[in-house]
Structure formats: structure tokens, C-alpha cells
Amino acid sequence: MKSRRFIFPLIVLGFHCAGFGATLTGRVVDNSTPPNPVANASVSLKTNGSVTYTDALGQFSLLVSTTTSKTPRAEVSSTMQIVGANLRFSSALTEKVQIDQYDLSGQKLATLLNKPFSAGSHSIALPVLMNKNALPGLCILKIHKGSETLSTSIIKIDSHAIPASNDGLGYDANGPISLSKTTASADNLLVYRFQFTPLSQSVTIGTTQNLGDIVVTRTAAEAAIERKVDSIMALPAFTIAMKAGQMTMARKSQLTDAQYASLGVGSIFNGGSDLVDVPGDTPQEWATLLDRYQNSMLTSSTLKIPMIYGQDCVHGVGTIKGCTVFPHNIGLGCTHDTALISKIAQITANEAAACGIRLNFAPCVASVRNEKWGRAYEGFGETPEINSLMGAAYVRGLQNTGTYAVAASVKHFVGDGSTTDGINGAGGTTNISEATMRAIHLPQYAACAREGMYTVMPSYSSWTHNGTKWFQSLDSLTMTQMLKRDCGFDGFCVSDWDAIPQACVAGSSNYTNSCVAQSINAGMDMAMIVSAASVTQYISAIVSQAGSAIPLSRINDAVKRILRIKFRMNLFSTPLSNSTLRAQINSPQSQAIARQAVRESLVLLKNQNNALPLKTTDKVVVVGQWANDLGAQCGGWTIDWQGKTGNTTGIVGTTILKGLQDAGGSNVTYDQAGANLSGADKVVCVVGESPYAEGNGDNLNNLDLTNVNNAGSLITTCSNSGKPVIVILISGRPLIIDTELSKCAAFVAAWLPGGQGSGIADVLYGGTYNFTGTLTNTWPASYGQIPINTGTNYADEQHGSGGAPQFAFGFGLKY
Ligand code: BGC
Ligand code: BGC
């Protein structure tokens, strides 16, 4: 029995392994008559017991622990480690250290400790630390020094003891320790759900009991929004044609301003590379264009409902010149730093809103189960836990920026990371049972829904369940049941790029009546439409079938969802770009956060004979083209859809080489081909993949570093010099590196770090910074081993040829 399932009782409601203590059951409902169930609300006891979430019927079953044996385990440890019953960490200086506990979404629960520690190693008994505050499930512990986070650990506290041995999940399991909890006869039941007033109700803990209906009330702001939505829905001018317009996301520069306005489209968007009308690709140009669209909508359309502009700002506003470019998600996952992710999302939101973009097709929360997938770098890692943590933190940062909030589009729903052979797009099919789908791919959507995610993008791909292949854009089980009902999602689903017609006929952009009806009836609320002709087809398919093949109630539901989100994010009061925010694009503060993200995302895989850290007195020769290539270090979705190599693309930032030279001064020289390494004390060799996006990155041949852009021969050249070689790998995924590992003294996975290459030098030179990143993808030892993932107990999931991985999930060395 795997306790990892414990944190998602939404899925395994009533699945409690401990058997200690009593169970509280009940139903959370809203205050309407008759009451509606509130799904996906968190229910917990303030001091005694566990946390759970309500199911689609609002029901919950909460275990009240009496005295139990608890097992804190370090799932992912950085400089903090759990050893036996102790939390161990070291501090560099005598410093006041604060240890805080956060819940899975990154919300702070408590400060556990705040006192001075002398330099050196420390060990604190866990029972002392956690007695009062720990709830079963995952929580995050962070050590802070002033405003700086020194380290982050995810700790799992189980309500039952697990044997001290390795539990097969791929990370350290530490011996059971006893944390006793006092049984309280009175406690407070806490119910929390986004958009509702938090409720605290006193309960008496006795034996197992049913608390009946627990009524929660919408916040006043939410109730007011619903009234506004209803009043717009009631306008006679809000015809079916105008409603179909709201359900349309039309591509930029395909229609005239007057056409967008007369159709009353709900949204306009662009893909990864769409520079028509913005040839210079500057924030100002984008703002001018998007404001022009909006002003036309607000003056010439019948209903004057603002459109919401959508773009992929997947690692910052990467495709607009001059904006801050952060590491891609695979690197951010390795930081395990939810507070950092929220800050990154907030900067992204500000820079997007500065350009007039208010819908971000991000975050991708795919549990990436196959490194062959060209989008492996877009997910935070292979487990639902890491994607829940990071996804929820991202949504919170993006959407909670105040009046200029940016809507998240959490994607690609659902199971995009599990397609057979990692095939992207409409050709990809996921072949797993519903139980496995719910266990591996749904929890992150439940976690983001609890943060109030505004939109979700159903995947291009399909899922074969009950013997039938269902495209996600046509599947009511996933969109309506799993997402809207089970996760309680009340925002809107927006399709992927012409995904609706492609789901009906491969490669088609033909929005036929039956295809549009199937998709909308299955739960799609808005369609991302590429051409003007397709927009006309889609709208007429809705108008001609409204009240027949497409129920009016479904159309009204879709439109209400769209309007609700536009109100929630204040689009009606802040429809235009924000010039104050524009002046702050790429500020030193934003660059500092990007640089911090690079530092924390690095994973040290090998370090022999103290090859690292570098000393400023070391003569360092830097080798490899990727050391001096901003475009390569940023990867796909930067400037262009597929990314672009080179230093003249308009990305603002610092190369890895420049960072090393800033740190090591004249002792650092560059020899791209490694032609003369005789004067070197150490050689830093930077190699990696060329940028790619989506299916162009799918790789069905091999992922051997030896063959990637000549990396094998370059590393051999370096190694033949006899000097200690430090390899820095720039890649969107783990590659097969066994040959190269044997030829180097140190190896660093740097992922796709983005604009701030200097973050790499910060850690390589040690001193202030150590490595803290740990792997969130199991690192395969061979191509045949893929797919290989941690905690693989899903009999129906694909597995490669087996054997031990090169590096386990959670691996990461430090100095
Ligand atoms: C991708 C999405 C992206 C959209 C718009 C699609 O091809 O799958 O992730 O948001 O294009 O660029
Ligand atoms: C767009 C991408 C889109 C892709 C789909 C590209 O031209 O820029 O955003 O995902 O086409 O094929």
C-alpha cells in the first residue's frame, strides 16, 4: 500500500490505511436552495487529524488520528535531510535560521523554529519540531536565513508506519519514528475552497460520526460576480451568435479589427511565432496592437465585452524581445521551491500584462513519463506530486497579481505526458486505465483547481479507455466528469490549436457541425481557431445547432464560465495593456529572480576529486559552442516557436561563458573547439541539444549524448587533455550519458536555464552557493530503459527494459 496516494483522497476517498482513531464524514454544500455539493474543498482538523478533499458529491471522510506512529520521510532532500528521527542541516555562518512549514500548494502553515545556529552541522529531533503542526500527507520544510531560502525539502508524514527499508519508490525511506498526538475532545474543522469564505466549525471528536451537511458561503465578491454574469446573460442583445462569438478564440491578424468586433470574439491569440503586425517583436509593438484590438472591441462590438488575449509565456514572456526568460519547467521542478515559482509566475504575469496579454497558455503540468517526448522540458517532473506543488504555486503567482491578473491555462489535459513512445500531438495516445490516469495525471489539476485556475487546455492527444480511443477535445469523461465535476473546476476549457477538427479527422481544420457539437457537448467551452474561414464555420456550427444537437444549457454554461473568469480577473476594469508594468520589464529584480532560479535548478550528478567548486585562482578553459549561445541555453518557445540559436536574437541575458568570466576574471578563457588545453587547471565543457518545441523534439531513435551536436567527440577531446573536465549539459531532458560520465570529473545537468547564464557560475564557484537541485525525472541508463519512472506500481503503464537507472528520482549531489 503506497502512502503517496494519501494526499489525493479526492481520488481514493475513504482510502485510509492507518486504522487508528475515528473517522469524521460529512458533505460540504453551498448555501443555495437546494444546496449544491462543493467538490475539491479541503477539509482538515486544526490540531488533530488528517487533511482530505471533498469528492464530486461534496462528501468527505476524514481520519482522526489518536496516537499514531508517524513516519516522516524525506522524499526530496536538498541540504536538509531526515536521518532517523532527526532533521539535519548545516549552516554556513552563525546566523539566525528560521524553519517554516508549508502545505503542498506552498501556503505557509507555521514557523517551526526561529533561532541562531552556529556554523556547522545541526540535528533537531523531528518529534520536537513537528508535534503540533504536522498533518499527515506531504508538507514542505524550508530553511530561511533572512529573506533567502537556504534549502527546501518535501517531507511526507504518513499516518502509518513504513518499514525502515527502501520502499521501492526510489527515494530514501527513513525509519519510523513516533510522533504522538494528543487526542483532543474538541477541535476545529476547517473547510477551505477558493471563492468561498473559509469556514472553521467546532467539532467534538469522539467515535466515528457523520457531521451531515456543512454549509459554506461564496465570498461577497464571488456572489457579486455571479450576479453580473447573470445580468449580461439576460441581455436580449446577447444572441446565440454573440454567445458563439464569446466561445471563439480567433488567431491574431487573421480577421480585420472590425470583424473581430462584429463577431464579438471572446478571445484573440497567437501561437509560438506570429510576428505579422509586430515585426520588431517589442513589448511596445505588442501592446499597441493588442490595445488596438481591445479598443475596437470595446467601442464597436454589440456587447462591448473585453476580449482576453492569449499567448504562450511558458518560461517568462519568452517570445517577445527584451522580456525576462526563466528556466523551462524541467529545471524549475528540480528547485522544489514553490515560493520561487510563484515569484516567477508573478513576474511573467506583469510582463505579459505590460504587453496586453492576459491569458497565458501555461503552466504545463504534465507528469512526464517518457523522455522521448519533445515536450519533456515543459513539465516539472514525472510525478503528480511535483506537478501539483509547482503547478499550484505557478497558478497562484500568475493569477493573484491584483488588478492586472493573468489567467493560467493549465495544460494539456489530461495524460499528455504518458503517450505511447512519447508521441506529441494528435498522433499521441495514452493507454492506461482510468485508475492510473487519475493517480498519475489528474492530481495536479485538482491542486490547481484549489488555487482557482481560470482555464484549462485539453490536450491534442487521445486516451484509450473502455476500449475506445477518445480524443481529449471530444471526451466528456475527462472534461466534464473528471475536471469540472470531480475537481470542481468552474473556469473554462479552451481547446488547443485547431484541436477540435483534428480530433475528428487527422490534420483537418474543418469545423464540421457534428465535430463542433461533439466537442462542446463533451465540455469544451472555447475553441482556439487558426484561420478566418474556420472561425466562420465554427460560429455557424454553433448557431445552426443551438437548441438541437447542442443544448442551449451547454452553450449558456460555457459562456457563463468565460464571463465569470473575465470578471474574476478584472478584465472589464483593466482591459488594456499596462504601461507602468511595461517600464519594469526585465528589471534588475526580475533578472535576480531568474538567476536564482538557474542556481537552484542545477543538479550535480558527479563530482570526483573535488573538481568542483572552481577557485578564482584556477586557470579555467571553457569549451563548446553552447557555452556562448544565449538561444541554445533558452531552448524552444524563445523568440521563436522552435527557439533560435545565437546571441543576436534579441534575448536579454548573459551566456554561461560571460557568467564564468565575470566570476573568474582573466583566469577564464574560451577555446570553443578545445584546441589547446595545456594551460588549463580545469576544463569546463558545455554541450547540449539544439532548441526544439513540441513534436519536433520527439525522438524515436536514440537520446545518446555522444551523438548530440558532436558532444561525444568534444568531451573526448577535453578528456584526452588529462585535465579535470567539468561537463555542463544543456538539455530539455535526461540524455543517455554513461560514456561521457566516465570521461569527466564532474557533470552538471543545467536543463534549459534561460537568460541568466551567470547563475551557473554562481554555483560552480561555490562559496556563497551550493547545489540544491535534485532530479524530478528518473535518469535512464539506456535508451531501451525508457520509459522509466519512480514509484512505478501501475501495472498498465508502459515500462522500458528495466534495470537500475543512471540516477534515481531525487538524486543530486552537493559540495
Ligand atoms: C500547443 C499548445 C500551445 C498552442 C498555442 C499548440 O500547438 O500544443 O501548448 O499553447 O499551440 O501556441
Ligand atoms: C505555432 C505554434 C503552434 C503550431 C501548431 C506554429 O506555427 O506558432 O504555436 O503550436 O504552429 O502546429
Short mmCIF file of C-alpha atoms in Angstrom, two decimals, residues 112-555:
data_model
loop_
_atom_site.label_atom_id
_atom_site.label_comp_id
_atom_site.label_asym_id
_atom_site.label_seq_id
_atom_site.Cartn_x
_atom_site.Cartn_y
_atom_site.Cartn_z
CA LEU A 112 8.55 25.74 13.48
CA LEU A 113 11.69 27.30 14.71
CA ASN A 114 13.50 30.63 14.63
CA LYS A 115 16.80 30.81 16.44
CA PRO A 116 20.52 31.38 15.94
CA PHE A 117 22.64 28.43 14.86
CA SER A 118 26.40 28.41 14.79
CA ALA A 119 28.25 27.46 11.63
CA GLY A 120 28.34 23.72 11.03
CA SER A 121 26.00 20.76 11.09
CA HIS A 122 22.88 20.62 13.18
CA SER A 123 20.43 17.97 14.09
CA ILE A 124 16.99 18.63 15.50
CA ALA A 125 14.69 15.92 16.74
CA LEU A 126 11.69 15.75 14.46
CA PRO A 127 9.12 15.00 17.13
CA VAL A 128 10.06 18.24 18.80
CA LEU A 129 9.69 20.09 15.55
CA MET A 130 6.53 18.65 14.23
CA ASN A 131 4.38 17.62 17.11
CA LYS A 132 1.87 20.40 16.93
CA ASN A 133 1.80 21.26 13.32
CA ALA A 134 2.30 18.25 11.17
CA LEU A 135 -0.63 16.75 9.38
CA PRO A 136 -0.34 13.51 7.50
CA GLY A 137 0.48 13.92 3.85
CA LEU A 138 3.17 15.90 2.17
CA CYS A 139 4.44 19.15 3.53
CA ILE A 140 7.35 21.35 2.69
CA LEU A 141 10.02 22.45 5.10
CA LYS A 142 12.19 25.39 4.23
CA ILE A 143 15.16 26.84 6.00
CA HIS A 144 15.44 30.58 5.66
CA LYS A 145 18.17 32.98 6.55
CA GLY A 146 16.71 36.45 6.36
CA SER A 147 14.83 36.60 3.09
CA GLU A 148 16.95 33.94 1.47
CA THR A 149 15.79 30.35 1.28
CA LEU A 150 18.71 28.11 2.09
CA SER A 151 17.02 24.86 1.39
CA THR A 152 13.72 23.21 0.73
CA SER A 153 12.62 19.69 1.49
CA ILE A 154 9.43 17.88 0.84
CA ILE A 155 8.58 15.73 3.79
CA LYS A 156 5.98 13.06 3.79
CA ILE A 157 4.25 12.38 7.04
CA ASP A 158 2.33 9.17 6.95
CA SER A 159 -0.41 8.14 9.22
CA HIS A 160 1.05 4.69 9.37
CA ALA A 161 4.47 3.29 9.87
CA ILE A 162 6.51 2.05 6.94
CA PRO A 163 9.41 -0.32 7.42
CA ALA A 164 12.79 1.31 7.53
CA SER A 165 13.92 -0.26 4.29
CA ASN A 166 13.77 1.34 0.89
CA ASP A 167 10.14 1.34 -0.10
CA GLY A 168 10.73 0.97 -3.81
CA LEU A 169 9.65 4.48 -4.62
CA GLY A 170 13.16 5.46 -5.47
CA TYR A 171 13.94 7.80 -2.66
CA ASP A 172 15.19 7.33 0.83
CA ALA A 173 12.80 5.93 3.29
CA ASN A 174 13.87 6.52 6.83
CA GLY A 175 13.00 4.55 9.86
CA PRO A 176 9.66 5.03 11.50
CA ILE A 177 9.67 7.44 14.35
CA SER A 178 6.98 8.02 16.84
CA LEU A 179 5.15 11.30 16.91
CA SER A 180 2.44 11.21 19.45
CA LYS A 181 -0.60 13.34 19.07
CA THR A 182 -2.82 14.17 21.94
CA THR A 183 -6.44 13.32 21.47
CA ALA A 184 -8.50 16.42 21.83
CA SER A 185 -12.14 16.07 22.59
CA ALA A 186 -12.87 19.38 20.91
CA ASP A 187 -11.32 20.59 17.71
CA ASN A 188 -11.99 22.88 14.79
CA LEU A 189 -12.97 21.54 11.42
CA LEU A 190 -11.51 23.77 8.70
CA VAL A 191 -13.07 23.89 5.26
CA TYR A 192 -11.34 25.82 2.53
CA ARG A 193 -12.24 26.31 -1.09
CA PHE A 194 -11.24 29.07 -3.47
CA GLN A 195 -14.14 31.54 -3.92
CA PHE A 196 -15.79 30.53 -0.63
CA THR A 197 -15.41 32.09 2.77
CA PRO A 198 -13.13 29.80 4.80
CA LEU A 199 -15.07 28.00 7.47
CA SER A 200 -14.00 26.96 10.91
CA GLN A 201 -16.54 24.97 12.85
CA SER A 202 -16.02 23.39 16.23
CA VAL A 203 -16.49 19.67 16.41
CA THR A 204 -16.31 17.15 19.18
CA ILE A 205 -14.09 14.25 18.44
CA GLY A 206 -15.45 11.02 19.71
CA THR A 207 -16.11 7.90 17.82
CA THR A 208 -16.76 7.72 14.10
CA GLN A 209 -19.51 10.16 13.24
CA ASN A 210 -21.33 11.77 10.36
CA LEU A 211 -21.38 15.56 10.59
CA GLY A 212 -24.08 15.89 7.95
CA ASP A 213 -24.17 18.95 5.70
CA ILE A 214 -21.55 21.61 6.28
CA VAL A 215 -22.63 24.80 4.58
CA VAL A 216 -20.11 27.18 3.06
CA THR A 217 -20.91 30.54 1.53
CA ARG A 218 -19.46 32.19 -1.52
CA THR A 219 -17.42 35.28 -0.79
CA ALA A 220 -19.30 38.53 -1.35
CA ALA A 221 -17.06 39.31 -4.32
CA GLU A 222 -17.91 35.97 -5.91
CA ALA A 223 -21.61 36.38 -5.34
CA ALA A 224 -21.43 39.81 -6.97
CA ILE A 225 -19.63 38.34 -9.98
CA GLU A 226 -22.33 35.71 -10.44
CA ARG A 227 -24.99 38.43 -10.39
CA LYS A 228 -23.11 40.43 -13.03
CA VAL A 229 -22.71 37.35 -15.21
CA ASP A 230 -26.44 36.61 -14.92
CA SER A 231 -27.36 40.14 -15.86
CA ILE A 232 -25.23 40.00 -19.02
CA MET A 233 -26.66 36.61 -19.91
CA ALA A 234 -30.16 38.12 -19.70
CA LEU A 235 -29.49 40.90 -22.22
CA PRO A 236 -31.67 40.48 -25.31
CA ALA A 237 -28.70 41.54 -27.47
CA PHE A 238 -26.78 38.54 -26.21
CA THR A 239 -27.97 36.33 -29.05
CA ILE A 240 -26.79 32.82 -29.80
CA ALA A 241 -24.48 34.28 -32.45
CA MET A 242 -22.92 36.61 -29.88
CA LYS A 243 -22.58 33.74 -27.42
CA ALA A 244 -20.86 31.69 -30.13
CA GLY A 245 -18.55 34.68 -30.56
CA GLN A 246 -17.61 34.57 -26.86
CA MET A 247 -16.81 30.88 -27.30
CA THR A 248 -14.33 31.74 -30.06
CA MET A 249 -10.60 32.31 -29.66
CA ALA A 250 -9.50 33.66 -33.06
CA ARG A 251 -5.93 33.96 -34.21
CA LYS A 252 -4.37 37.37 -34.44
CA SER A 253 -4.03 39.11 -37.82
CA GLN A 254 -6.46 36.69 -39.50
CA LEU A 255 -9.52 38.97 -39.34
CA THR A 256 -9.88 42.74 -39.53
CA ASP A 257 -10.40 44.65 -36.30
CA ALA A 258 -13.97 45.30 -37.41
CA GLN A 259 -14.59 41.58 -37.96
CA TYR A 260 -13.28 40.55 -34.53
CA ALA A 261 -15.57 43.18 -33.03
CA SER A 262 -18.67 42.41 -35.07
CA LEU A 263 -18.37 38.70 -34.21
CA GLY A 264 -17.72 39.67 -30.58
CA VAL A 265 -14.97 37.06 -30.22
CA GLY A 266 -14.21 36.16 -26.63
CA SER A 267 -10.50 35.91 -27.22
CA ILE A 268 -7.70 36.56 -29.69
CA PHE A 269 -4.40 34.68 -29.57
CA ASN A 270 -1.15 33.92 -31.28
CA GLY A 271 0.98 30.80 -31.48
CA GLY A 272 4.66 30.44 -30.88
CA SER A 273 5.85 32.51 -33.82
CA ASP A 274 3.47 35.03 -35.23
CA LEU A 275 5.15 38.34 -35.99
CA VAL A 276 2.66 39.67 -38.53
CA ASP A 277 1.81 43.24 -37.40
CA VAL A 278 4.61 43.17 -34.80
CA PRO A 279 7.73 42.92 -36.98
CA GLY A 280 10.11 44.24 -34.31
CA ASP A 281 8.63 41.89 -31.66
CA THR A 282 8.95 44.54 -28.93
CA PRO A 283 6.67 44.85 -25.87
CA GLN A 284 5.58 48.29 -27.09
CA GLU A 285 4.56 46.98 -30.52
CA TRP A 286 2.62 44.13 -28.97
CA ALA A 287 0.90 46.48 -26.55
CA THR A 288 -0.05 48.83 -29.37
CA LEU A 289 -1.54 46.02 -31.45
CA LEU A 290 -3.38 44.32 -28.61
CA ASP A 291 -4.75 47.63 -27.32
CA ARG A 292 -5.95 48.39 -30.84
CA TYR A 293 -7.87 45.09 -30.89
CA GLN A 294 -9.29 45.77 -27.46
CA ASN A 295 -10.32 49.36 -28.19
CA SER A 296 -12.10 48.21 -31.31
CA MET A 297 -13.90 45.51 -29.29
CA LEU A 298 -14.87 47.99 -26.57
CA THR A 299 -16.18 50.60 -28.99
CA SER A 300 -17.55 48.69 -32.00
CA SER A 301 -18.88 45.38 -30.69
CA THR A 302 -22.52 44.98 -29.75
CA LEU A 303 -21.96 43.95 -26.14
CA LYS A 304 -18.57 45.56 -25.50
CA ILE A 305 -17.29 42.57 -23.57
CA PRO A 306 -13.48 42.79 -23.49
CA MET A 307 -11.61 40.06 -25.33
CA ILE A 308 -8.91 38.17 -23.48
CA TYR A 309 -5.61 37.91 -25.36
CA GLY A 310 -3.74 34.59 -25.14
CA GLN A 311 -0.12 33.63 -25.77
CA ASP A 312 2.41 31.00 -24.64
CA CYS A 313 4.52 32.66 -21.94
CA VAL A 314 5.80 29.28 -20.82
CA HIS A 315 9.12 30.40 -19.33
CA GLY A 316 8.53 34.08 -18.99
CA VAL A 317 7.26 36.06 -21.96
CA GLY A 318 9.92 34.23 -23.93
CA THR A 319 8.80 35.07 -27.43
CA ILE A 320 8.75 38.86 -27.01
CA LYS A 321 12.12 40.57 -27.22
CA GLY A 322 13.52 42.05 -24.04
CA CYS A 323 11.33 40.17 -21.55
CA THR A 324 12.76 38.06 -18.72
CA VAL A 325 13.49 34.48 -19.77
CA PHE A 326 13.36 31.94 -16.93
CA PRO A 327 14.45 28.31 -16.93
CA HIS A 328 11.99 25.89 -18.51
CA ASN A 329 9.81 23.89 -16.14
CA ILE A 330 12.01 20.79 -16.03
CA GLY A 331 14.67 22.91 -14.31
CA LEU A 332 12.17 24.71 -12.10
CA GLY A 333 10.90 21.34 -10.87
CA CYS A 334 14.38 20.49 -9.61
CA THR A 335 14.36 23.60 -7.40
CA HIS A 336 11.38 22.28 -5.37
CA ASP A 337 10.99 25.93 -4.44
CA THR A 338 7.33 26.85 -4.57
CA ALA A 339 7.85 30.41 -3.35
CA LEU A 340 10.32 30.97 -6.18
CA ILE A 341 7.87 29.54 -8.74
CA SER A 342 5.17 31.92 -7.54
CA LYS A 343 7.55 34.87 -7.93
CA ILE A 344 8.49 33.75 -11.44
CA ALA A 345 4.83 33.43 -12.38
CA GLN A 346 4.13 36.87 -10.94
CA ILE A 347 6.91 38.49 -12.99
CA THR A 348 5.65 36.62 -16.05
CA ALA A 349 2.15 37.95 -15.40
CA ASN A 350 3.40 41.50 -15.02
CA GLU A 351 5.46 41.38 -18.19
CA ALA A 352 2.58 39.76 -20.09
CA ALA A 353 0.04 42.33 -18.87
CA ALA A 354 2.52 45.02 -19.85
CA CYS A 355 2.11 43.78 -23.44
CA GLY A 356 -1.67 43.33 -23.19
CA ILE A 357 -1.55 39.52 -22.79
CA ARG A 358 -3.99 38.33 -20.14
CA LEU A 359 -4.17 34.62 -20.81
CA ASN A 360 -1.03 32.54 -20.56
CA PHE A 361 -1.03 29.05 -22.10
CA ALA A 362 0.87 27.79 -19.05
CA PRO A 363 1.74 26.05 -16.81
CA CYS A 364 2.22 22.68 -18.43
CA VAL A 365 1.77 20.24 -15.56
CA ALA A 366 2.32 17.03 -17.49
CA SER A 367 3.67 14.15 -15.43
CA VAL A 368 6.39 13.43 -17.97
CA ARG A 369 6.61 9.64 -18.13
CA ASN A 370 8.69 9.36 -21.31
CA GLU A 371 11.85 11.28 -22.22
CA LYS A 372 11.25 10.62 -25.91
CA TRP A 373 8.50 13.25 -25.79
CA GLY A 374 9.64 16.55 -27.31
CA ARG A 375 7.83 18.43 -24.55
CA ALA A 376 9.57 16.69 -21.66
CA TYR A 377 11.04 20.05 -20.62
CA GLU A 378 7.64 21.69 -20.34
CA GLY A 379 6.60 19.62 -17.32
CA PHE A 380 8.03 19.98 -13.80
CA GLY A 381 8.85 16.29 -13.48
CA GLU A 382 7.43 12.80 -13.70
CA THR A 383 5.24 12.65 -10.60
CA PRO A 384 1.85 14.17 -9.82
CA GLU A 385 3.28 15.45 -6.54
CA ILE A 386 5.90 17.71 -8.09
CA ASN A 387 3.48 18.95 -10.74
CA SER A 388 0.84 19.62 -8.09
CA LEU A 389 3.27 21.58 -5.95
CA MET A 390 4.79 23.63 -8.72
CA GLY A 391 1.63 23.96 -10.82
CA ALA A 392 -0.42 25.28 -7.91
CA ALA A 393 2.34 27.72 -6.93
CA TYR A 394 2.56 28.94 -10.52
CA VAL A 395 -1.20 29.44 -10.81
CA ARG A 396 -1.22 31.39 -7.57
CA GLY A 397 1.60 33.67 -8.70
CA LEU A 398 0.15 34.27 -12.14
CA GLN A 399 -3.45 34.94 -11.17
CA ASN A 400 -3.05 36.75 -7.87
CA THR A 401 -1.22 39.79 -9.13
CA GLY A 402 -4.05 42.20 -8.33
CA THR A 403 -5.96 44.19 -10.90
CA TYR A 404 -3.87 43.06 -13.88
CA ALA A 405 -4.22 39.35 -13.18
CA VAL A 406 -3.26 36.94 -15.93
CA ALA A 407 -5.29 33.76 -16.37
CA ALA A 408 -3.46 30.46 -16.33
CA SER A 409 -4.28 27.81 -18.91
CA VAL A 410 -3.17 24.64 -17.20
CA LYS A 411 -2.24 22.09 -19.84
CA HIS A 412 -2.51 19.66 -21.56
CA PHE A 413 -5.45 17.94 -20.00
CA VAL A 414 -5.00 15.01 -19.39
CA GLY A 415 -2.33 12.34 -19.74
CA ASP A 416 -0.24 14.21 -22.35
CA GLY A 417 2.94 13.01 -20.63
CA SER A 418 2.05 9.33 -20.91
CA THR A 419 1.50 8.87 -24.64
CA THR A 420 2.94 5.68 -26.07
CA ASP A 421 6.53 6.35 -27.21
CA GLY A 422 6.16 9.98 -26.10
CA ILE A 423 4.45 10.99 -29.32
CA ASN A 424 3.22 14.57 -29.32
CA GLY A 425 0.03 16.00 -30.70
CA ALA A 426 -2.98 14.32 -32.22
CA GLY A 427 -0.88 11.26 -33.08
CA GLY A 428 -0.21 10.57 -29.40
CA THR A 429 -2.35 8.07 -27.50
CA THR A 430 -2.23 7.30 -23.83
CA ASN A 431 -3.01 3.69 -22.98
CA ILE A 432 -3.60 3.46 -19.26
CA SER A 433 -6.53 2.56 -17.05
CA GLU A 434 -8.77 5.17 -15.52
CA ALA A 435 -7.32 4.41 -12.10
CA THR A 436 -3.79 5.07 -13.35
CA MET A 437 -4.89 8.20 -15.20
CA ARG A 438 -6.47 9.51 -12.03
CA ALA A 439 -3.44 8.60 -9.94
CA ILE A 440 -0.69 10.00 -12.18
CA HIS A 441 -2.22 12.77 -14.24
CA LEU A 442 -5.30 14.18 -12.51
CA PRO A 443 -4.00 15.26 -9.07
CA GLN A 444 -2.19 18.31 -10.43
CA TYR A 445 -5.43 19.59 -11.96
CA ALA A 446 -7.18 19.07 -8.63
CA ALA A 447 -4.38 21.01 -6.90
CA CYS A 448 -4.54 23.86 -9.44
CA ALA A 449 -8.34 23.94 -9.19
CA ARG A 450 -7.98 24.50 -5.45
CA GLU A 451 -5.90 27.56 -6.35
CA GLY A 452 -8.72 28.67 -8.64
CA MET A 453 -7.08 28.08 -12.03
CA TYR A 454 -9.02 30.11 -14.56
CA THR A 455 -8.67 27.97 -17.69
CA VAL A 456 -7.55 24.53 -18.78
CA MET A 457 -6.31 23.44 -22.21
CA PRO A 458 -7.41 19.94 -23.18
CA SER A 459 -4.70 18.01 -24.95
CA TYR A 460 -4.47 17.30 -28.66
CA SER A 461 -3.78 13.72 -27.76
CA SER A 462 -6.16 10.85 -27.10
CA TRP A 463 -6.75 8.37 -24.31
CA THR A 464 -7.97 4.87 -24.90
CA HIS A 465 -10.40 3.92 -22.18
CA ASN A 466 -13.15 1.33 -22.10
CA GLY A 467 -11.83 0.01 -25.38
CA THR A 468 -12.37 3.23 -27.30
CA LYS A 469 -9.87 5.87 -28.36
CA TRP A 470 -11.12 9.23 -27.18
CA PHE A 471 -9.53 12.48 -28.23
CA GLN A 472 -9.35 14.77 -25.24
CA SER A 473 -11.12 17.52 -27.15
CA LEU A 474 -14.16 15.27 -27.57
CA ASP A 475 -14.13 13.41 -24.27
CA SER A 476 -16.82 14.10 -21.70
CA LEU A 477 -15.30 11.69 -19.18
CA THR A 478 -12.22 13.87 -18.89
CA MET A 479 -13.55 17.40 -19.46
CA THR A 480 -16.94 17.18 -17.81
CA GLN A 481 -16.61 14.43 -15.28
CA MET A 482 -13.03 14.39 -14.14
CA LEU A 483 -12.25 18.09 -14.47
CA LYS A 484 -15.46 20.04 -13.96
CA ARG A 485 -17.26 17.63 -11.68
CA ASP A 486 -14.56 15.81 -9.72
CA CYS A 487 -12.10 18.69 -9.47
CA GLY A 488 -14.87 21.26 -9.09
CA PHE A 489 -13.42 23.38 -11.91
CA ASP A 490 -15.67 26.34 -12.70
CA GLY A 491 -13.45 28.18 -15.21
CA PHE A 492 -13.37 27.39 -18.92
CA CYS A 493 -11.74 24.81 -21.20
CA VAL A 494 -10.02 26.29 -24.23
CA SER A 495 -9.02 23.90 -26.99
CA ASP A 496 -5.50 23.55 -28.34
CA TRP A 497 -4.56 24.87 -31.81
CA ASP A 498 -7.38 23.63 -34.14
CA ALA A 499 -7.55 20.58 -31.89
CA ILE A 500 -11.30 20.15 -32.40
CA PRO A 501 -11.25 19.42 -36.15
CA GLN A 502 -8.02 17.44 -35.77
CA ALA A 503 -9.73 15.20 -33.28
CA CYS A 504 -12.43 14.37 -35.82
CA VAL A 505 -10.28 13.99 -38.94
CA ALA A 506 -6.49 13.79 -38.82
CA GLY A 507 -4.87 17.03 -39.96
CA SER A 508 -8.22 18.71 -40.64
CA SER A 509 -9.09 22.34 -39.97
CA ASN A 510 -12.69 21.78 -40.99
CA TYR A 511 -15.07 22.68 -38.15
CA THR A 512 -17.98 20.47 -39.20
CA ASN A 513 -21.32 20.64 -37.43
CA SER A 514 -21.02 17.21 -35.88
CA CYS A 515 -17.45 17.73 -34.72
CA VAL A 516 -18.25 21.07 -33.08
CA ALA A 517 -21.32 19.60 -31.38
CA GLN A 518 -19.36 16.62 -30.08
CA SER A 519 -16.67 18.82 -28.61
CA ILE A 520 -18.95 21.37 -26.96
CA ASN A 521 -21.27 18.69 -25.61
CA ALA A 522 -18.27 16.91 -24.12
CA GLY A 523 -17.35 20.09 -22.21
CA MET A 524 -15.23 22.34 -24.44
CA ASP A 525 -16.08 25.99 -23.76
CA MET A 526 -13.86 27.92 -26.18
CA ALA A 527 -12.10 26.90 -29.40
CA MET A 528 -8.60 28.06 -30.40
CA ILE A 529 -9.11 28.61 -34.13
CA VAL A 530 -6.32 29.21 -36.60
CA SER A 531 -7.93 30.63 -39.76
CA ALA A 532 -10.68 33.12 -40.58
CA ALA A 533 -12.60 30.52 -42.61
CA SER A 534 -12.60 28.14 -39.65
CA VAL A 535 -13.95 30.87 -37.35
CA THR A 536 -16.93 31.36 -39.65
CA GLN A 537 -17.55 27.61 -39.78
CA TYR A 538 -17.34 27.17 -36.03
CA ILE A 539 -19.70 30.02 -35.22
CA SER A 540 -22.24 28.88 -37.75
CA ALA A 541 -21.99 25.30 -36.44
CA ILE A 542 -23.00 26.60 -33.00
CA VAL A 543 -25.75 28.90 -34.27
CA SER A 544 -27.33 26.30 -36.53
CA GLN A 545 -27.32 23.57 -33.87
CA ALA A 546 -28.18 25.59 -30.77
CA GLY A 547 -31.17 24.04 -29.08
CA SER A 548 -30.94 20.90 -31.22
CA ALA A 549 -27.64 19.00 -31.40
CA ILE A 550 -26.11 21.39 -28.85
CA PRO A 551 -28.34 22.06 -25.83
CA LEU A 552 -28.85 25.74 -25.01
CA SER A 553 -27.98 24.95 -21.42
CA ARG A 554 -24.50 23.80 -22.50
CA ILE A 555 -23.92 26.97 -24.53
#
